[in-house]
CSV table of C-alpha atoms in Angstrom, one decimal:
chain,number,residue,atom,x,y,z
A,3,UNK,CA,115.4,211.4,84.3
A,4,UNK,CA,115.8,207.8,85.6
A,5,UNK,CA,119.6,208.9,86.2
A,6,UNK,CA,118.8,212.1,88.0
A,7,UNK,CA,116.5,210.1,90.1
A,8,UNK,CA,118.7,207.6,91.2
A,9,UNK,CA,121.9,209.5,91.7
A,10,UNK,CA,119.0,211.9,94.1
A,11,UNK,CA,118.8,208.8,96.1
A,12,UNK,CA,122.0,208.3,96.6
A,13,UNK,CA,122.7,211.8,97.4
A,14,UNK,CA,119.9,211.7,100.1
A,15,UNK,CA,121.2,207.9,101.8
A,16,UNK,CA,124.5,209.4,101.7
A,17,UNK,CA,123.0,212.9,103.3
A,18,UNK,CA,121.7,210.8,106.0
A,19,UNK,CA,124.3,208.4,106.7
A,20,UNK,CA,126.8,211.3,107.0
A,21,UNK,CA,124.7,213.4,109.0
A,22,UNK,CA,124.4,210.7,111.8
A,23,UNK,CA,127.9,210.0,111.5
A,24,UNK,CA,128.4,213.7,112.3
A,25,UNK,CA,126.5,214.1,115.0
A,26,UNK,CA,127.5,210.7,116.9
A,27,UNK,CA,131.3,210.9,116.4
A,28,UNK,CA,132.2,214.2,115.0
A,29,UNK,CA,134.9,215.7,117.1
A,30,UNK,CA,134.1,219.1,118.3
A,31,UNK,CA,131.4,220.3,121.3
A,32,UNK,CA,127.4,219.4,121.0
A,33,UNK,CA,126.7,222.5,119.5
A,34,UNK,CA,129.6,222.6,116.9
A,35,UNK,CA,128.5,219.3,116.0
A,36,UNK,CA,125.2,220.2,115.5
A,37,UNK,CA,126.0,223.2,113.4
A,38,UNK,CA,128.3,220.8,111.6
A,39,UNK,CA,125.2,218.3,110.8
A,40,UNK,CA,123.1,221.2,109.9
A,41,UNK,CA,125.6,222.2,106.8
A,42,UNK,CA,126.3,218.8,106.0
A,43,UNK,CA,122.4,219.1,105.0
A,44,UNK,CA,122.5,222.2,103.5
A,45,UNK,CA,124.9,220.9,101.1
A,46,UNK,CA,123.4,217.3,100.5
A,47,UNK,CA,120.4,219.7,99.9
A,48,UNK,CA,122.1,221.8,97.1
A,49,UNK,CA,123.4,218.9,95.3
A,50,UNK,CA,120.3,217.4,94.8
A,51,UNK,CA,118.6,220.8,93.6
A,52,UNK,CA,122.0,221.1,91.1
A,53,UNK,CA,120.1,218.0,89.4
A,54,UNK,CA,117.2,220.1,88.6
A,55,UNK,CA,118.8,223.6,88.2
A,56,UNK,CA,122.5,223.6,85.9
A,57,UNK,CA,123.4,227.3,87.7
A,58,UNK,CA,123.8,225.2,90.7
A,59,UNK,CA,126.2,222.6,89.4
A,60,UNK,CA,128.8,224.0,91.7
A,61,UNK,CA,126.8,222.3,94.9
A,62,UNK,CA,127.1,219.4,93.5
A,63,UNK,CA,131.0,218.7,93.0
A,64,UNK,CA,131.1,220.7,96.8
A,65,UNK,CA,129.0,218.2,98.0
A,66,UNK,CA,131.1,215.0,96.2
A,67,UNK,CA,134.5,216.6,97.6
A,68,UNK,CA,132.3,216.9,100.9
A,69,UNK,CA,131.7,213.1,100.9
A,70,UNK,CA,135.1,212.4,100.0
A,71,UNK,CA,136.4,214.3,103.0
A,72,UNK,CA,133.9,212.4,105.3
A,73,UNK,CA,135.1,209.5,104.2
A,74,UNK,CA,138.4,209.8,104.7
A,75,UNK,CA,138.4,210.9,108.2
A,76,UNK,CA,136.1,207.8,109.0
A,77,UNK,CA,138.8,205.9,107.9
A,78,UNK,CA,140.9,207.9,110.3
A,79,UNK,CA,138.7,206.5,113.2
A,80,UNK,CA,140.4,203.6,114.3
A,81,UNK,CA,139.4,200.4,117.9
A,82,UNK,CA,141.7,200.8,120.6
A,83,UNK,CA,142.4,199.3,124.0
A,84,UNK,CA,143.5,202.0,125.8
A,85,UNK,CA,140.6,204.2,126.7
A,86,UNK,CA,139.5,205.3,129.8
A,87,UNK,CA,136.7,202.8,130.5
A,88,UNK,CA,134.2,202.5,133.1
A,89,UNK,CA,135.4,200.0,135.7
A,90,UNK,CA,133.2,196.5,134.8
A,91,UNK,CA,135.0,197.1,131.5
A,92,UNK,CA,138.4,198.2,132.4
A,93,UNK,CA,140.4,194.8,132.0
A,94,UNK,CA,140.1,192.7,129.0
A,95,UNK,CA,139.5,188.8,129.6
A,96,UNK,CA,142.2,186.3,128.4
A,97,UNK,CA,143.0,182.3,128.6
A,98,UNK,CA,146.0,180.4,128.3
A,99,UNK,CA,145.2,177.0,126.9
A,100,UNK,CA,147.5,174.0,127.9
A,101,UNK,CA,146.2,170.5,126.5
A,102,UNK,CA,143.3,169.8,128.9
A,103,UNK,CA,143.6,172.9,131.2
A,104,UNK,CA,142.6,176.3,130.5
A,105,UNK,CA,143.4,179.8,132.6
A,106,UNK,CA,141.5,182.3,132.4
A,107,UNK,CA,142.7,185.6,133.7
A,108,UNK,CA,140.6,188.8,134.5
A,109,UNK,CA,137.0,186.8,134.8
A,110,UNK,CA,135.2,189.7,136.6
A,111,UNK,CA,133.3,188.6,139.9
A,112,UNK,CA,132.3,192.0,141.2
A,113,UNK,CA,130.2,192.5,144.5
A,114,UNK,CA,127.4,195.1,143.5
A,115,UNK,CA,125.5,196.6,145.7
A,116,UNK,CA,123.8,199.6,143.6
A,117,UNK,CA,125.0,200.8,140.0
A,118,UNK,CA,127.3,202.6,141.3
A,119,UNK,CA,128.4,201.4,144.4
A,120,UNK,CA,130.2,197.6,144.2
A,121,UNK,CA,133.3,195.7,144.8
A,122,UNK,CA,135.8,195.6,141.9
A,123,UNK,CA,137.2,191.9,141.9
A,124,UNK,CA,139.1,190.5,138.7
A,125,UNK,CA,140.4,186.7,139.2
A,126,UNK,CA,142.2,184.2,137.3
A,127,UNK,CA,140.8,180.6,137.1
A,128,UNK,CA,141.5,177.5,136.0
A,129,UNK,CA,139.2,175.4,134.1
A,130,UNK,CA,139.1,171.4,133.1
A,131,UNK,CA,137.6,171.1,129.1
A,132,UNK,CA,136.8,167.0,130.6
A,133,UNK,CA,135.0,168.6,133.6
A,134,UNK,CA,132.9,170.5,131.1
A,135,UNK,CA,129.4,169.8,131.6
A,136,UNK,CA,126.6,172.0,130.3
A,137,UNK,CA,125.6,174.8,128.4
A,138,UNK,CA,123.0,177.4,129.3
A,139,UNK,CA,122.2,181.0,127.6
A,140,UNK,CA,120.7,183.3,129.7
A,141,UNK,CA,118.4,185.8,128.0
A,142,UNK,CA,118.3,189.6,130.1
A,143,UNK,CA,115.7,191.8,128.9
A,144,UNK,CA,115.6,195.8,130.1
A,145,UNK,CA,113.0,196.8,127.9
A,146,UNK,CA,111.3,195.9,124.6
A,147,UNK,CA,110.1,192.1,124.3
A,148,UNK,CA,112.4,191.5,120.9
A,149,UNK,CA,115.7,192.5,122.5
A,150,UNK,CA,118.0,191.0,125.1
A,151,UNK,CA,121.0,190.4,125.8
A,152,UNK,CA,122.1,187.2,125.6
A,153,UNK,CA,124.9,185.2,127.8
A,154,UNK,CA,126.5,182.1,127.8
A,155,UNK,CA,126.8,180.2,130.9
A,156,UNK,CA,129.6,177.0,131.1
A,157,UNK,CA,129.1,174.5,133.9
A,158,UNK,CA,132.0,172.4,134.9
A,159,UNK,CA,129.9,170.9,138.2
A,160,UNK,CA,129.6,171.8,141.8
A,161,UNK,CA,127.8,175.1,141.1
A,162,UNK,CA,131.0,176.2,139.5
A,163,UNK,CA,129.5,178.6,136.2
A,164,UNK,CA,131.5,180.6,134.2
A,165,UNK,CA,129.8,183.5,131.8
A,166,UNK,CA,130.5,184.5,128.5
A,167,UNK,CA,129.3,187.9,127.4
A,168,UNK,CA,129.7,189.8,124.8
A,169,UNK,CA,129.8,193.7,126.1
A,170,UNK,CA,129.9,197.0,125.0
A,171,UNK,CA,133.5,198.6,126.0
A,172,UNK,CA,132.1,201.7,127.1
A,173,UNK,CA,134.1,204.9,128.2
A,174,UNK,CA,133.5,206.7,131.2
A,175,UNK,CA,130.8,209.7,130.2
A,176,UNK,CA,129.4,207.0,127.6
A,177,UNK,CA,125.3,206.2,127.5
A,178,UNK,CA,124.0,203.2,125.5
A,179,UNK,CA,123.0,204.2,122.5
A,180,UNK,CA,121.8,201.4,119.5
A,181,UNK,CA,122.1,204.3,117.2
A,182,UNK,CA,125.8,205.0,118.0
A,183,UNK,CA,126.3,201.3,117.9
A,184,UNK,CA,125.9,201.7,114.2
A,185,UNK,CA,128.7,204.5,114.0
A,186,UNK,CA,131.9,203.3,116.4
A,187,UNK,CA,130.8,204.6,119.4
A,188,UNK,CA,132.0,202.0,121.3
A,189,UNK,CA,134.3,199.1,121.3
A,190,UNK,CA,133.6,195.7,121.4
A,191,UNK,CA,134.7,193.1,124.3
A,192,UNK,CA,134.4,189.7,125.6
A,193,UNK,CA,133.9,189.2,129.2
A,194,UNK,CA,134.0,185.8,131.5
A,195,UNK,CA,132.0,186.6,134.9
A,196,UNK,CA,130.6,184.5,137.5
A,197,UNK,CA,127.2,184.0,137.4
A,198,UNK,CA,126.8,185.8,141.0
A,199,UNK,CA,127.9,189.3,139.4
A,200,UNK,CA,126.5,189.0,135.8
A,201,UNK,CA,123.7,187.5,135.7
A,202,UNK,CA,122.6,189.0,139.6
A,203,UNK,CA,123.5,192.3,138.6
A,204,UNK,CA,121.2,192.3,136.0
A,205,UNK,CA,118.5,191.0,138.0
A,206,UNK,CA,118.6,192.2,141.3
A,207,UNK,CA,120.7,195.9,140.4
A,208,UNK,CA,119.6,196.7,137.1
A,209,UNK,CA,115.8,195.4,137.4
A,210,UNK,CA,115.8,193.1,133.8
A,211,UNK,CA,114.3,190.4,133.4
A,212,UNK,CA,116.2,187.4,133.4
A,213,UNK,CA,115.5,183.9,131.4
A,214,UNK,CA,118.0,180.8,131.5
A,215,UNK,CA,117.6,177.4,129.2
A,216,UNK,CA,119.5,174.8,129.1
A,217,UNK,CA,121.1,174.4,125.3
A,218,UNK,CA,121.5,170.5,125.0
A,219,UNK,CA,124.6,169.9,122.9
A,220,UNK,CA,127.3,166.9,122.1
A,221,UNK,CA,129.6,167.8,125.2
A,222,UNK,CA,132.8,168.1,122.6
A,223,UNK,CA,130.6,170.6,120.5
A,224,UNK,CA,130.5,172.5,123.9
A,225,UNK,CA,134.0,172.2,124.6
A,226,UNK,CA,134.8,174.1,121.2
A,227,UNK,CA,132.0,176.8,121.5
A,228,UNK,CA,134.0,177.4,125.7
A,229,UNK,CA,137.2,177.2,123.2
A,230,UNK,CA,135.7,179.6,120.7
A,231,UNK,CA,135.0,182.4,123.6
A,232,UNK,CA,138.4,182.0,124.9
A,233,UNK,CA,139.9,182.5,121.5
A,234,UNK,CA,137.4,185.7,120.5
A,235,UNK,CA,138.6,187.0,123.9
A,236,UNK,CA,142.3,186.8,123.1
A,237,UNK,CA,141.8,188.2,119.4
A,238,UNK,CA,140.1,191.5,121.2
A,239,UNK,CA,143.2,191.8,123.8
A,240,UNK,CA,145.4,191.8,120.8
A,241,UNK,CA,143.7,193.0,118.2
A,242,UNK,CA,140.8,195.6,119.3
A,243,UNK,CA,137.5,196.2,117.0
A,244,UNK,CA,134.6,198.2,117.3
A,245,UNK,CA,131.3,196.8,118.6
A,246,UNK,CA,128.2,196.9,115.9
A,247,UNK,CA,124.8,197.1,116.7
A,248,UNK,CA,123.6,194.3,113.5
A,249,UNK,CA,126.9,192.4,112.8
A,250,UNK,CA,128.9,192.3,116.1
A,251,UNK,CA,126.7,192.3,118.9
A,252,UNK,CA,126.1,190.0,121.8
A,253,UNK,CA,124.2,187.4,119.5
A,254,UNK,CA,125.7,187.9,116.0
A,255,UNK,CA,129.2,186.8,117.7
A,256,UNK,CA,127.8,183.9,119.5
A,257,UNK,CA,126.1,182.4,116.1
A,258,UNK,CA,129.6,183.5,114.0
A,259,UNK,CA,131.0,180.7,116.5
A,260,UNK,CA,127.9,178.1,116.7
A,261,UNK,CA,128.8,178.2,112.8
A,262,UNK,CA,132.3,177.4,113.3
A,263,UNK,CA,131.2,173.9,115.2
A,264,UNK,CA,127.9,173.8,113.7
A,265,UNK,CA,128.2,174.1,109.9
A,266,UNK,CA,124.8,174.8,107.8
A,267,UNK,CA,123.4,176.3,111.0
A,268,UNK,CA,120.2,178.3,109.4
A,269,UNK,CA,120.2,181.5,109.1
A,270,UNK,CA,117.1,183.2,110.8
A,271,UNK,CA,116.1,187.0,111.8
A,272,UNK,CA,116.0,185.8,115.2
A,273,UNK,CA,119.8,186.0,115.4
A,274,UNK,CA,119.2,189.6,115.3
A,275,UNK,CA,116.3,190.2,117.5
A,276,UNK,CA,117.7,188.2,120.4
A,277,UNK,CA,114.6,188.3,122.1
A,278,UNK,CA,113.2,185.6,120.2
A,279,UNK,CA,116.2,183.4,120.8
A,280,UNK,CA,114.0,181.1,122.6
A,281,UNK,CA,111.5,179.9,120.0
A,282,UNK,CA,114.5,179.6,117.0
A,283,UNK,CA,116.3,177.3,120.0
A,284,UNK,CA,112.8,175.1,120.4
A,285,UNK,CA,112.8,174.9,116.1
A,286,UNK,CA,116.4,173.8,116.3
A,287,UNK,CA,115.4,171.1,119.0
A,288,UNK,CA,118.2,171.7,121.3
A,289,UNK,CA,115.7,172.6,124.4
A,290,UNK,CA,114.0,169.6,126.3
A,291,UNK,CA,111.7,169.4,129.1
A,292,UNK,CA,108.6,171.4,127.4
A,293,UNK,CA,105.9,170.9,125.4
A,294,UNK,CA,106.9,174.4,123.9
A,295,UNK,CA,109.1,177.5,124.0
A,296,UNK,CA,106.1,179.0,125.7
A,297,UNK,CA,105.9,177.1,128.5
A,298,UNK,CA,109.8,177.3,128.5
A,299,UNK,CA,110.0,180.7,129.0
A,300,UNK,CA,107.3,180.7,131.8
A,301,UNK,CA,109.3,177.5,133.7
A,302,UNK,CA,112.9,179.2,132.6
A,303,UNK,CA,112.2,182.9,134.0
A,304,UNK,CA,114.5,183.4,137.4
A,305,UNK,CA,114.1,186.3,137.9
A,306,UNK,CA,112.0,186.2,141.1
A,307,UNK,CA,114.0,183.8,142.3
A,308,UNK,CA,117.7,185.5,141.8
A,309,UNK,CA,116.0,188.6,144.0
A,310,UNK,CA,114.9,186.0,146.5
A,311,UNK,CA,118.3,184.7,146.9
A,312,UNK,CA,120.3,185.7,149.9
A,313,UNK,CA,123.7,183.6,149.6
A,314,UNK,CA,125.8,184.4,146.2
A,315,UNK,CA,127.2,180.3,147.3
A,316,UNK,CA,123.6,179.0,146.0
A,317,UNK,CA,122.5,181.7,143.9
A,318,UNK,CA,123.7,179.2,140.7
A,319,UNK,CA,121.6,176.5,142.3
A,320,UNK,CA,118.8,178.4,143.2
A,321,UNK,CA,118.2,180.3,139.6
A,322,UNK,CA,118.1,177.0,138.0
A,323,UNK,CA,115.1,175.3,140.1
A,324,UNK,CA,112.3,174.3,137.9
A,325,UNK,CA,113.8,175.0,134.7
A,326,UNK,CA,113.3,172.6,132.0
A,327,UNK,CA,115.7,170.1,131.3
A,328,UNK,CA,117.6,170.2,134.2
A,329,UNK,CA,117.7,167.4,136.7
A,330,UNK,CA,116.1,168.3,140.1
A,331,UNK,CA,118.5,170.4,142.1
């Protein structure tokens, strides 16, 4: 009996993880696919019953070959770079590091106007690690209070930011789905922006809500997590992989390089729900200037005053008033 009911379980997880996988990536029209799903169930349904009834036996070595099969075209279903993505993700960020200096080629400084309407601009720049001189994470949030997406910002001085985010590569036709982040839906990519198109976009386009803090760090720790982007950016380029909606997401890449120049950095389950970034930043003492993340957040929110900027020259400047522990702008 104990047997029965376990290997009933494990018929129904698989049942459910293969249905899902059906209907997210299986390649044939909606309806095919739901047709599909709908015998995938049938049969998951008959093996289990082939536990209680022997006539039924059959279902259950169907449904085992049926697994099998799934299996192996999952296998099949492999990351690439050449898809035909929508424009903000249609070129891949990459540096070229030489001693002190680092290029960076493709960092995306788009002029948006609306969603849909915007300037496409891609430029190389040139960055000095000794000029480095802060870290910021920006926190965007477009709908429930536990999840955001999270960005790092690099400042080298004189206004001059550059962004780190850690996108979904979607295809043109695509729609955010966390579900089909679970099932290679999309693929994964690293993106350097200026602050003026990701961070305003998400603002002032998009309508988030957008919350910046200043990360104080040892200036050579920064230098290798600006390193670590750069590198995670020119492993994707080469080597392509698919974006996951628990282990390879916009925060869980960011801590897989904290670690890297961090070691023992705690584990928490506010890696995962980024929205609570804040408060595991105030426990790790790395944010100064408030008595508490609460009064951080209020003091770090810019989001009223990115859609009161008019100039993209001070909109770096102008975000960052009044946020805690940064000097007076």
């Amino acid at each position: 009996m104990a047997a029965s009911l376990l290997i009933g379980i494990a018929i129904a997880l698989a049942a459910a993880w293969g249905a899902l996988a059906l209907w997210v990536r299986a390649p044939v029209p909606r309806g095919a696919r739901a047709a599909l799903t709908l015998v995938w169930l049938a049969s998951a349904f008959a093996a289990i019953a082939a536990l209680a009834w022997p006539a039924w036996q059959p279902a259950w070595y169907a449904f085992a070959a049926a697994v099998i099969a799934l299996l192996a075209w999952w296998h099949t279903l492999r990351p690439s770079n050449d898809r035909d993505w929508i424009p903000e993700v249609a070129r891949q960020t990459y540096g070229e590091i030489n001693g002190n200096q680092v290029t960076l080629h493709n960092v995306r400084n788009f002029d948006w106007h609306s969603r849909t309407d915007f300037t496409p601009r891609w430029e190389t720049r040139h960055y000095a690690l000794d000029a480095l001189q802060s870290v910021d994470v920006a926190l965007s949030y477009w709908s429930r209070p536990a999840i955001a997406h999270a960005l790092v910002s690099f400042g080298f001085g004189d206004d001059r930011y550059i962004v780190f985010s850690v996108e979904i590569r979607r295809k043109q036709g695509d729609r955010f789905s966390e579900v089909g982040g679970f099932f290679k839906q999309y693929e994964l990519s690293v993106i350097a922006s200026t602050e003026e198109d990701s961070l305003r976009v998400r603002t002032n386009v998009r309508g988030e809500d957008g919350y910046l803090y200043r990360v104080h760090m040892p200036l050579d720790a920064a230098r290798s997590l600006f390193l670590a982007y750069v590198d995670s950016a020119n492993r994707l380029r080469d080597t392509p992989r698919f974006y996951h909606t628990l282990t390879a997401n916009c925060t869980t890449i960011v801590f897989q390089m904290a670690r890297r120049i961090v070691p023992g950095l705690p584990l928490d389950f506010r890696q995962l729900v980024s929205g609570y970034l804040p408060e595991y930043f105030y426990d790790l003492h790395v944010l100064q200037g408030a008595g508490s993340a609460t009064q951080y957040r209020r003091l770090g929110r810019y989001t009223d005053r990115a859609r009161a900027n008019a100039t993209p020259a001070t909109f770096s400047r102008d975000i960052r008033q009044g946020v805690p522990g940064i000097d007076a702008l």
